[in-house]
Tab-separated table of C-alpha atoms and ligand atoms in Angstrom:
chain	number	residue	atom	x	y	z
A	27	UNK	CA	-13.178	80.935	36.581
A	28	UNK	CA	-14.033	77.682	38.764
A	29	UNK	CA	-17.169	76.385	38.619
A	30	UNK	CA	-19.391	75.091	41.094
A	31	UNK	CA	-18.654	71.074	40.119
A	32	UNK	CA	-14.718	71.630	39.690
A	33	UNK	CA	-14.733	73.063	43.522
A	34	UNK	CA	-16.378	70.595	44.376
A	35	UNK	CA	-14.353	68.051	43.521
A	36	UNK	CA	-11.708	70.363	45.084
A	37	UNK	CA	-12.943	70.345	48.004
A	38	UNK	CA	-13.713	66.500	48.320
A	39	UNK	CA	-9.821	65.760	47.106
A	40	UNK	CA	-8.673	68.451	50.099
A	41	UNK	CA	-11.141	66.152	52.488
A	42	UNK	CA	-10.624	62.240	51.007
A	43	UNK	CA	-6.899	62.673	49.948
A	44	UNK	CA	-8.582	61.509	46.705
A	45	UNK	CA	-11.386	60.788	44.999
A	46	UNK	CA	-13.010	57.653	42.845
A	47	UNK	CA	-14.871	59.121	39.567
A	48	UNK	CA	-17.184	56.250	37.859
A	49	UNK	CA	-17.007	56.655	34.248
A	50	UNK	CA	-20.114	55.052	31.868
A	51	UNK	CA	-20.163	54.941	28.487
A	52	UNK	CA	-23.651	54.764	26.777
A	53	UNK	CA	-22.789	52.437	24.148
A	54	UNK	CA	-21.692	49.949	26.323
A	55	UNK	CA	-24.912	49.910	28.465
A	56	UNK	CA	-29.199	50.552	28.018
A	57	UNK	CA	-30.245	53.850	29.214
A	58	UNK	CA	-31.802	52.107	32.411
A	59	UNK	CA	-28.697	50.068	33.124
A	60	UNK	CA	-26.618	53.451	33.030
A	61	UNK	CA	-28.898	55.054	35.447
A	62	UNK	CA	-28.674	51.911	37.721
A	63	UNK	CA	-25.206	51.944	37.563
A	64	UNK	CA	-24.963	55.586	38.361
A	65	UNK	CA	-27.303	55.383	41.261
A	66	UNK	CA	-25.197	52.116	42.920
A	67	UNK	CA	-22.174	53.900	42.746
A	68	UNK	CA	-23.496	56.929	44.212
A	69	UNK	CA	-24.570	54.983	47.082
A	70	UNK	CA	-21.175	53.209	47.270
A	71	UNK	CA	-19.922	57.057	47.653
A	72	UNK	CA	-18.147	57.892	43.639
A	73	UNK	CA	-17.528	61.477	43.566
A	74	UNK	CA	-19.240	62.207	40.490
A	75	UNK	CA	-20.416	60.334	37.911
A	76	UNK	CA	-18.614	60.858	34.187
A	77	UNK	CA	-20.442	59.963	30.764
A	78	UNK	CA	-18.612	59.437	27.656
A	79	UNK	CA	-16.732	57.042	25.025
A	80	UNK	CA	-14.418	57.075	22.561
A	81	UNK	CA	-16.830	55.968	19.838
A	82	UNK	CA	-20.043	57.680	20.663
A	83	UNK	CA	-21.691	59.214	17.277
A	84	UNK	CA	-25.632	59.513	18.604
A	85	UNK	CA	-25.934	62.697	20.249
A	86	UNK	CA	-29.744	62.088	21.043
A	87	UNK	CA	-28.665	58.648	22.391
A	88	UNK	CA	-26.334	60.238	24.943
A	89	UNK	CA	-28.988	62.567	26.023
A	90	UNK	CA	-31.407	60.068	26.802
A	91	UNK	CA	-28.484	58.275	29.015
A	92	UNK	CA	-27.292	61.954	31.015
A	93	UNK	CA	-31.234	62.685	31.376
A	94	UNK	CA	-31.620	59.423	32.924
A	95	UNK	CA	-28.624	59.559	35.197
A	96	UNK	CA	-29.168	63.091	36.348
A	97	UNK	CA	-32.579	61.602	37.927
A	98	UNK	CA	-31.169	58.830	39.288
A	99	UNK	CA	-28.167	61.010	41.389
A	100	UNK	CA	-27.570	63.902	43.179
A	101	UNK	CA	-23.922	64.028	42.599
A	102	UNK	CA	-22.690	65.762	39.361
A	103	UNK	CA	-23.068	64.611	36.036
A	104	UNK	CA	-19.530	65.291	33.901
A	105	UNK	CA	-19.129	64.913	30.080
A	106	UNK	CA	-16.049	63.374	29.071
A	107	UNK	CA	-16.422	64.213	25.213
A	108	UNK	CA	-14.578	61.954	22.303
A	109	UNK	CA	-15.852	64.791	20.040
A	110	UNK	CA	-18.247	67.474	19.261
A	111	UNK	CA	-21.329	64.571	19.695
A	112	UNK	CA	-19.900	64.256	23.184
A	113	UNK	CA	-21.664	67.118	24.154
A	114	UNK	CA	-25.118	67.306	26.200
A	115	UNK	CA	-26.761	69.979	27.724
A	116	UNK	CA	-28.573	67.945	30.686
A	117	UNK	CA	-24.907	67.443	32.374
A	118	UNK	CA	-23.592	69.993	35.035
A	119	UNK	CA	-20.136	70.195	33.493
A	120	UNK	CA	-17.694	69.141	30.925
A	121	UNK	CA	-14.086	68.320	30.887
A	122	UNK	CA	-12.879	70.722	28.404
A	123	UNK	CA	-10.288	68.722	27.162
A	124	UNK	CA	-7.719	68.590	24.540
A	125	UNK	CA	-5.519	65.385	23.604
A	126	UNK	CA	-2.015	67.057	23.668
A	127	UNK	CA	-0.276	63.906	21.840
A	128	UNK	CA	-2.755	63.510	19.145
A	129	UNK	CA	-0.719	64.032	15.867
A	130	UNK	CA	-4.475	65.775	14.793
A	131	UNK	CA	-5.114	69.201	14.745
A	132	UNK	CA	-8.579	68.116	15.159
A	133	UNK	CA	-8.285	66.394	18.906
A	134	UNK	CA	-6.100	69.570	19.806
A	135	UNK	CA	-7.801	72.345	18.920
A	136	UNK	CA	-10.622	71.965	15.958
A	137	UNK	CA	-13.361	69.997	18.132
A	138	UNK	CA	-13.177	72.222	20.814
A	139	UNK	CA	-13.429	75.311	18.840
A	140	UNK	CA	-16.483	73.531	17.184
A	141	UNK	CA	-18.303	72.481	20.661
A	142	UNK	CA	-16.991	75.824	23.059
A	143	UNK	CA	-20.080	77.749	21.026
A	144	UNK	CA	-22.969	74.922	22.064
A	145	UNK	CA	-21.519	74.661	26.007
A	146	UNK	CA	-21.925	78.349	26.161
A	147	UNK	CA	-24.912	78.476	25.183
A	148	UNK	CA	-26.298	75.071	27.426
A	149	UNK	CA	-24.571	76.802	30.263
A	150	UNK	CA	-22.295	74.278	30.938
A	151	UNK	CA	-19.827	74.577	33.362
A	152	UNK	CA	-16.231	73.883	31.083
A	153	UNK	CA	-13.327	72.343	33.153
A	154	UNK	CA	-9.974	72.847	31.099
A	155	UNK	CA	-7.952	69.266	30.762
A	156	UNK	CA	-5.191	68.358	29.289
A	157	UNK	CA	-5.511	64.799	28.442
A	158	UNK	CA	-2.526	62.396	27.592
A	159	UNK	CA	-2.768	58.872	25.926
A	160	UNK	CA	-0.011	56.517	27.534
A	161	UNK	CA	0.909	52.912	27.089
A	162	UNK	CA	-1.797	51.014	24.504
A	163	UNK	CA	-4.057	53.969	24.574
A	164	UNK	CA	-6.395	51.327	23.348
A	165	UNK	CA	-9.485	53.163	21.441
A	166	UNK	CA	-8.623	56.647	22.641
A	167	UNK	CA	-5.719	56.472	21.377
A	168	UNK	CA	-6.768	55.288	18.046
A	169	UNK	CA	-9.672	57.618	17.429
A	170	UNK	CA	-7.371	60.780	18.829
A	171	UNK	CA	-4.116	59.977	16.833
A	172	UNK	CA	-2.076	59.794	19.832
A	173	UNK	CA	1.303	58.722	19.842
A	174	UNK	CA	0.867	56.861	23.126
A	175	UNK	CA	4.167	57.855	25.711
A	176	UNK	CA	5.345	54.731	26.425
A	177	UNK	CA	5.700	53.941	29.690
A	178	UNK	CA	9.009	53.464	30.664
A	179	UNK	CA	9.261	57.111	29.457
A	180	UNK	CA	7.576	58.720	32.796
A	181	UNK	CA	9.661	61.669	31.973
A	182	UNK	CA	7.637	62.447	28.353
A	183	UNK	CA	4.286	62.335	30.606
A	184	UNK	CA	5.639	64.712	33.223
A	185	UNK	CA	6.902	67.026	30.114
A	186	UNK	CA	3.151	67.051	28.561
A	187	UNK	CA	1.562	67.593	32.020
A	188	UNK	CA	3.919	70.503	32.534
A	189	UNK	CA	3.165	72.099	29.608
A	190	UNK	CA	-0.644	71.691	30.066
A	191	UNK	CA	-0.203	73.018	33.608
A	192	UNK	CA	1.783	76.165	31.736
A	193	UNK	CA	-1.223	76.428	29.083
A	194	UNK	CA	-3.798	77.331	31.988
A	195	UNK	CA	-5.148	73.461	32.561
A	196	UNK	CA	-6.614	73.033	35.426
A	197	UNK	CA	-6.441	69.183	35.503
A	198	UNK	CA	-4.235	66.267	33.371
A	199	UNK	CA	-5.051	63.093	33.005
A	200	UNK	CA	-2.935	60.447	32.675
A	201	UNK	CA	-5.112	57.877	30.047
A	202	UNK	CA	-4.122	54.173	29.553
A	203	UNK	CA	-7.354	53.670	27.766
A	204	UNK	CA	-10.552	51.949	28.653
A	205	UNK	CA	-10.072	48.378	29.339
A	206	UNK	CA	-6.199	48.427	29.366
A	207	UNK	CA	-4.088	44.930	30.301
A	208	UNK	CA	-1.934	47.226	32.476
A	209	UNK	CA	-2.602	50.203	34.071
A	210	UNK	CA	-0.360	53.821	34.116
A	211	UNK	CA	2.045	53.015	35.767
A	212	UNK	CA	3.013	54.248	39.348
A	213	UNK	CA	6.244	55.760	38.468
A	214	UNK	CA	5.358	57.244	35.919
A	215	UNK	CA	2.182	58.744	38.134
A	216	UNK	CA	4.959	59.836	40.664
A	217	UNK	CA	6.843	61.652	37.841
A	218	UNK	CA	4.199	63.572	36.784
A	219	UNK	CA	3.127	64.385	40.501
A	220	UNK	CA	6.081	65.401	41.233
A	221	UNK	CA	7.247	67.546	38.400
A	222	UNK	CA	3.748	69.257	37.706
A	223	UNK	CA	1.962	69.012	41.542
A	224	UNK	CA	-1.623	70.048	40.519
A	225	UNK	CA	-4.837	68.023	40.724
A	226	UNK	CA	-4.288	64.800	38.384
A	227	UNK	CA	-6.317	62.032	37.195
A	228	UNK	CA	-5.402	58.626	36.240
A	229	UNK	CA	-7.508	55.800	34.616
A	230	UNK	CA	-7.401	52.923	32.122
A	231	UNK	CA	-7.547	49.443	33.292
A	232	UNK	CA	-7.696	50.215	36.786
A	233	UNK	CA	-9.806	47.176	38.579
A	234	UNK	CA	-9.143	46.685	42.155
A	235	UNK	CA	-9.162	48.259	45.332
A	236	UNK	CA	-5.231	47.070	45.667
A	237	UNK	CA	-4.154	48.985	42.323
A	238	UNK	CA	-6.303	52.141	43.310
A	239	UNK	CA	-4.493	52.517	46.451
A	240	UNK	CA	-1.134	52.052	44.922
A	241	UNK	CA	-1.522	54.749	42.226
A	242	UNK	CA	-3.278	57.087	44.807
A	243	UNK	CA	-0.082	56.191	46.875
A	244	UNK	CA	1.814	57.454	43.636
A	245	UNK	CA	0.225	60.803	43.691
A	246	UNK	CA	-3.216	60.434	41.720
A	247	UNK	CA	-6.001	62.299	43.154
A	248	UNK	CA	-8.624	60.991	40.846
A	249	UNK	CA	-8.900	57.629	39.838
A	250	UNK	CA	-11.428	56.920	37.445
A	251	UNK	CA	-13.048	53.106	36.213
A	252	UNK	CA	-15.265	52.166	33.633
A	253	UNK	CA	-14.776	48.548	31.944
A	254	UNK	CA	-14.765	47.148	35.983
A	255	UNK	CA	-17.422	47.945	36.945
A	256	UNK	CA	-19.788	47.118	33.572
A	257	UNK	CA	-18.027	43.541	34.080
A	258	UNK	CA	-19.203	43.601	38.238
A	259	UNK	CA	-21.806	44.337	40.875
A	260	UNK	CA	-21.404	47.785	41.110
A	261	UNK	CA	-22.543	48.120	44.491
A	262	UNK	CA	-19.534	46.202	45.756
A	263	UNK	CA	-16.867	46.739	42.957
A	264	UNK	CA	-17.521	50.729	43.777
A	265	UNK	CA	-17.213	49.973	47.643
A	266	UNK	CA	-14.005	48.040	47.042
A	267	UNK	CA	-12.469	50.597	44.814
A	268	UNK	CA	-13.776	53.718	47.373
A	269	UNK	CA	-12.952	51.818	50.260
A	270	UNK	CA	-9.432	51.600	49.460
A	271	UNK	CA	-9.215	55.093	48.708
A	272	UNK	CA	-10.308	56.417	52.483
A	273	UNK	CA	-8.298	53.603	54.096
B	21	LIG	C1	-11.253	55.301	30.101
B	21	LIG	O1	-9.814	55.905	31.880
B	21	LIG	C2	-11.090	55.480	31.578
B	21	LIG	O2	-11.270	56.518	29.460
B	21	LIG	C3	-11.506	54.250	32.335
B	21	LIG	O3	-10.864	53.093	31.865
B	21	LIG	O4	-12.669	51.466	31.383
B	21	LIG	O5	-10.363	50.667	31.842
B	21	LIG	O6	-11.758	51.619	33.668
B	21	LIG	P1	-11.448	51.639	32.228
């Protein structure tokens, strides 16, 4: 069943073309810096605003930071777990993910059977993912297991977005991991686009308005940053990257 946030998004992709997504991760930043950030890049127009890590442990800790984010915005609030501590019941949805090249039973199938109980019961609206680790994978891809798909094999990502596509998920994303030297790249974004054709989202090590339009040019229609803009003024790293999107 879609949810309320996941037609949204929808909907804004069928409008924009595509969509920017700002990702923060509450171990990189204070509770009040997270809601700052969320706030500029609402006003710079992100989509939605994604919370997550792949080293978050503190539960409580990422409450605090979703709490103070869903005050400071009006757009929605999306977990983007690592694990079962990913999980917060002040968010409006959560990408119900699993990492299809982890070599771990655990990132495929065991946390989510663990945390589909507690988002049930918080009410939270579950978008199904199917998340692949390309390139360096950097510390997703260490903390899932991943065998990374290298990237001059765009024809292994398209085969893993296929599948996910045949499993019922809604959306793949194409992960190069946070802070990345080089981004997914855009044939490989083409392949997978072109092979698979649903909504897909692409991030890792994406940091200018220049490399979002080429990969929305491959066929991304959500492009998500996090490391840029902790290292910029959000107000105009977000309008560069958004910009660039609508031109
Ligand atoms: C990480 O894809 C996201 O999960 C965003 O990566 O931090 O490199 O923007 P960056």
């Amino acid at each position: 069943m879609i949810g309320r946030v996941e037609s949204y998004l929808l909907d804004k992709i069928l409008k924009d073309g595509a969509i920017h997504i700002t990702l923060i991760d509450p171990e990189k930043m204070s509770t009040s810096a997270a809601s700052h950030t969320a706030s500029e890049a609402e006003a710079s127009e992100t989509t939605a605003i994604m919370v997550g890590g792949s080293t978050i442990v503190s539960a409580s800790d990422l409450d605090k930071t979703v709490k103070a984010i869903k005050k400071a915005v009006k757009i929605p609030v999306i977990l983007f777990p690592n694990n079962i501590t990913g999980i917060s019941k002040h968010a409006d949805a959560i990408w119900f993910m699993s990492l299809l090249n982890s070599l771990d039973p655990y990132f495929l199938i065991g946390a989510q059977v663990l945390g589909a109980p507690l988002i049930k019961k918080y009410g939270l609206e579950a978008i199904p993912l199917g998340y692949i680790v390309v390139g360096e994978g950097a510390a997703a891809g260490v903390i899932g297991r991943a065998t990374p798909i290298p990237y001059e094999k765009p024809e292994l990502a398209a085969a893993h977005a296929l599948a996910a596509r045949y499993l019922g998920m809604r959306f793949v994303y194409l992960e190069a991991g946070s802070g990345a030297r080089q981004r997914v790249p855009d044939d490989m974004i083409r392949m997978v686009k072109s092979t698979d054709g649903g909504p897909l989202i692409v991030g890792g090590g994406i940091r200018t308005g220049e490399q979002v339009k080429q990969a929305v040019g491959a066929g991304a229609d959500i492009i998500v940053t996090g490391t840029v803009t902790e290292e910029s003024v959000v107000k105009d790293k977000v309008d560069e990257l958004v910009k660039s999107i609508k031109r």
